[in-house]
Structure formats: C-alpha cells, structure tokens
Amino acid sequence: MTSENPIHNALYLAFNRSQWAELRESVPLTLNEPELADLRGINEKLSLTEVTDIYLPLSRLLNLIVGAKQKRGLVLNEFLGRKPPKRPYIISIAGSVAVGKSTTARILQALLSQWPEHPRVDLVTTDGFLYPLAELKRRGLLQRKGFPESYDMKMLVEFISNVKAGNEHVKSPLYSHISYDRLTDDYQAIEQPDILIIEGLNVLQSGQDSAVGIQQPFVSDFVDFSIYVDAEEQLLKKWYIDRFLQFRGGAFSDEKSYFHHYSNLADNEAKTIAANIWDSINGPNLKLNIEPTRDRAHLILQKGYDHLMSQVLLRK
Ligand SMILES: Nc1ncnc2c1ncn2[C@@H]1O[C@H](COP(=O)(O)OP(=O)(O)OP(=O)(O)O)[C@@H](O)[C@H]1O
Ligand SMILES: CC(C)(CO)[C@@H](O)C(=O)NCCC(=O)O
C-alpha cells in the first residue's frame, strides 16, 4: 500500500480500488429498491459499481467512526451525571469546484441515513454563505467568487457553532446556481440531525492560510471528520466545461438565470468562455486556497478519468 507522494506515505494508509472494495465486509452487496432510486436521483451518471466498491466501504467506515464518538459521549455523560445533549456528528467535504463534492455528499447522505444508529443526516453547502451578489459587487469581488474573502465567514462559523451546540433550530441560507445569488425568500432549517454533512471549497481552511485572515474559530474547528475529494486539474477543468455545456442546454435557458445570455452560444464559444472562467477564477482558487488544505483531511478520495475513484487515503 504505497503512494507516490512521500507526505501521503507518512500520513496516510493508501488503498487502491480493489483493496478498498474488500473493506465493505458486512455491508450488504445489493441495495434495496428505494436506496437505488435515491441514488439514481442524485446523479444518473453515477455507476453502481462505484457505489458498491467505493461508497459502501466508506459508509461502513463512517458508521464505525460515528459509533465510536457516540460511545465516548455516553461515557462522558455517565461521568458528568447528566442527560445526553443531542449534538450532531459533523462531516466536512472539501475540494475544487466541479470535483463532485455535492454528488459525493448526497451519496453519503443517502447511505449513512440507512444505518439505524444515525438515520437523520442533513446536508448543507457553504455556497449559501457567499455574500449576496450585490455585496460581492460592492466589494469588487465578482471575479473572486469562491475565494475566502467572498464568504461571510462570521455567519458561517456562527451557523456551524450553533449546530454543534445542539441548538434545536438553526437556519442555513440557500444559494441558487440559477440566479447566481443567495435566496432571499427561503432557507434550510437544521433541527438536531444525527449527522450534518457540510460541503464546500473552504471547509478545511484555517488561520494558517493567509487569505483567510486570522479570525477564530474556523469551520474546521467544529468538524469531527473531514474528507477531501481530489483530482488532477486537467480533469477538473474538463468536468467544469462539461457541466457548463450541460447548464447551457438546461439551467441557463431559464430566463431568470444569471447566465441566460449564454444559453444560445455555439459549442465552441461556450467551451472558450467556460475555459476562461476556469483559468481566471476557479483554477487559481484551487491552487492558492483549496489544494493547500488537502493534507489536513482525515480521508482523501482521489478520482481519475470519468470520476472513477483511483485511490483512497486514510489518515493513520
Ligand atoms: N461520481 C460521479 N460520476 C459521474 N459524474 C459525476 C460524479 N460526481 C460528479 N459528477 C459530475 O461532475 C460535475 C460536478 O459535480 P458536482 O456538482 O457534484 O461538483 P461540486 O464539487 O459540488 O461543484 P461546485 O463546487 O461547483 O458546486 C457534475 O456535472 C456532475 O454530474
Ligand atoms: C459557487 C461557487 C463559488 C462554488 O460552488 C462556484 O460554483 C462559482 O460560482 N465560482 C465562480 C466562477 C464560476 O462561475 O464558476
């Protein structure tokens, strides 16, 4: 079990696909019909082999890790002689734009909620904590969306700290990829789930990162288990362009879409525009602010061609 990266060798156990797939053990090989329907709804391109080989072992690992924390909580409560407070276990998912964070998060949400020990699994994305479009414009940050300074970090940290404290009703703002803005008339309510999954570009960032500033604490201070989804930049750029082309035929055709003016572009023009957005915003953000946080994660999922997982790295 070796990787080509010496830092990874020192910090992580590395598994190739078949080594990882063997670790599924007692998790049933087949999914029942409602589970399958749930997963197909998430992403029609998702292969079921990927679910059995990669995500079922991951679901088993997370079930064991969450269980260990729950047991520790019982010991602590007995020691303190108090009624157990209901605090969610928090899992974060970081990685580049277009690497598949939200797809991974939704698969894990569906699989983790099948375990009787933690049936309620909620999912939030940090996109909702981007400053509203008007505020981004006011601050001159329209070309820096996704960079640390484009998020209302105070609001995000307040949110995660309220969830972690076990508050009964915590509101999370919602982002629309259509209006390219925070929604003003809707929000998501988080009501003491067993597990909260939080996904975003920035969930592993901390005070060591100069662009983040030195305010404390950080999302990562509240996270119990962190995952980084990793892929080579040339693949990420391709996935970004592919998704942009898909949006052009779908979401952009909505008149309310911020990118409606892109909906009639020819293939080549659309590809050029998407490649430019990648090269000027998402690529530099990856190199400056996202990739440097990778080796803080408890688990790294490395994807190759076609989103197929090539290697899994687990902190020793
Ligand atoms: N496991 C997968 N198999 C096939 N396609 C996938 C998989 N995961 C993601 N994709 C595709 O890759 C693209 C990006 O996925 P997704 O929206 O989940 O990424 P993201 O990291 O959440 O992006 P963003 O940060 O921009 O919100 C989408 O077009 C999605 O359909
Ligand atoms: C909303 C974010 C920042 C993160 O998902 C990203 O999708 C984004 O909008 N980036 C800015 C450049 C672009 O439109 O891709």
Coordinates of C-alpha atoms and ligand atoms in Angstrom, one line a residue, residues 43 45-47 50 55 95-104 107 127 177 199 201 239 242-243 246 303 306-307, ligand 1:
N43 CA -26.7 11.6 -10.5
K45 CA -24.1 9.2 -14.5
L46 CA -23.1 7.6 -11.2
S47 CA -22.1 4.0 -11.8
E50 CA -18.7 2.9 -7.9
Y55 CA -19.1 4.4 -1.2
G95 CA -12.3 20.0 -2.9
S96 CA -12.2 22.0 -6.1
V97 CA -15.2 23.5 -8.0
A98 CA -16.6 20.7 -10.2
V99 CA -14.8 17.8 -8.5
G100 CA -18.1 16.3 -7.4
K101 CA -18.4 17.4 -3.7
S102 CA -22.1 17.8 -3.8
T103 CA -22.6 14.5 -5.6
T104 CA -20.3 12.7 -3.0
I107 CA -24.5 9.7 -1.9
D127 CA -22.4 28.2 -1.2
H177 CA -26.9 28.5 -9.3
E199 CA -19.6 20.6 1.8
L201 CA -14.5 24.7 -1.2
W239 CA -15.6 18.5 -15.8
D242 CA -18.8 19.7 -19.4
R243 CA -21.1 20.9 -16.7
Q246 CA -24.9 20.9 -19.7
K303 CA -10.6 10.5 -8.6
D306 CA -14.7 9.7 -15.6
H307 CA -15.0 10.5 -11.9
Ligands
LIG1 N1 -19.4 10.1 -9.2 C1 -19.7 10.8 -10.3 N2 -19.9 10.2 -11.5 C2 -20.2 10.8 -12.6 N3 -20.3 12.2 -12.7 C3 -20.1 12.9 -11.6 C4 -19.8 12.3 -10.3 N4 -19.7 13.2 -9.4 C5 -19.9 14.4 -10.1 N5 -20.2 14.2 -11.4 C6 -20.4 15.3 -12.4 O1 -19.4 16.3 -12.2 C7 -19.9 17.6 -12.2 C8 -19.6 18.3 -10.9 O2 -20.3 17.7 -9.8 P1 -20.8 18.4 -8.6 O3 -21.8 19.4 -8.9 O4 -21.2 17.4 -7.6 O5 -19.5 19.1 -8.1 P2 -19.2 20.2 -6.9 O6 -17.8 19.8 -6.5 O7 -20.2 20.1 -5.9 O8 -19.2 21.5 -7.7 P3 -19.4 23.1 -7.2 O9 -18.3 23.4 -6.2 O10 -19.2 23.9 -8.4 O11 -20.8 23.2 -6.6 C9 -21.4 17.5 -12.5 O12 -21.6 17.6 -13.9 C10 -21.7 16.0 -12.0 O13 -22.8 15.5 -12.8

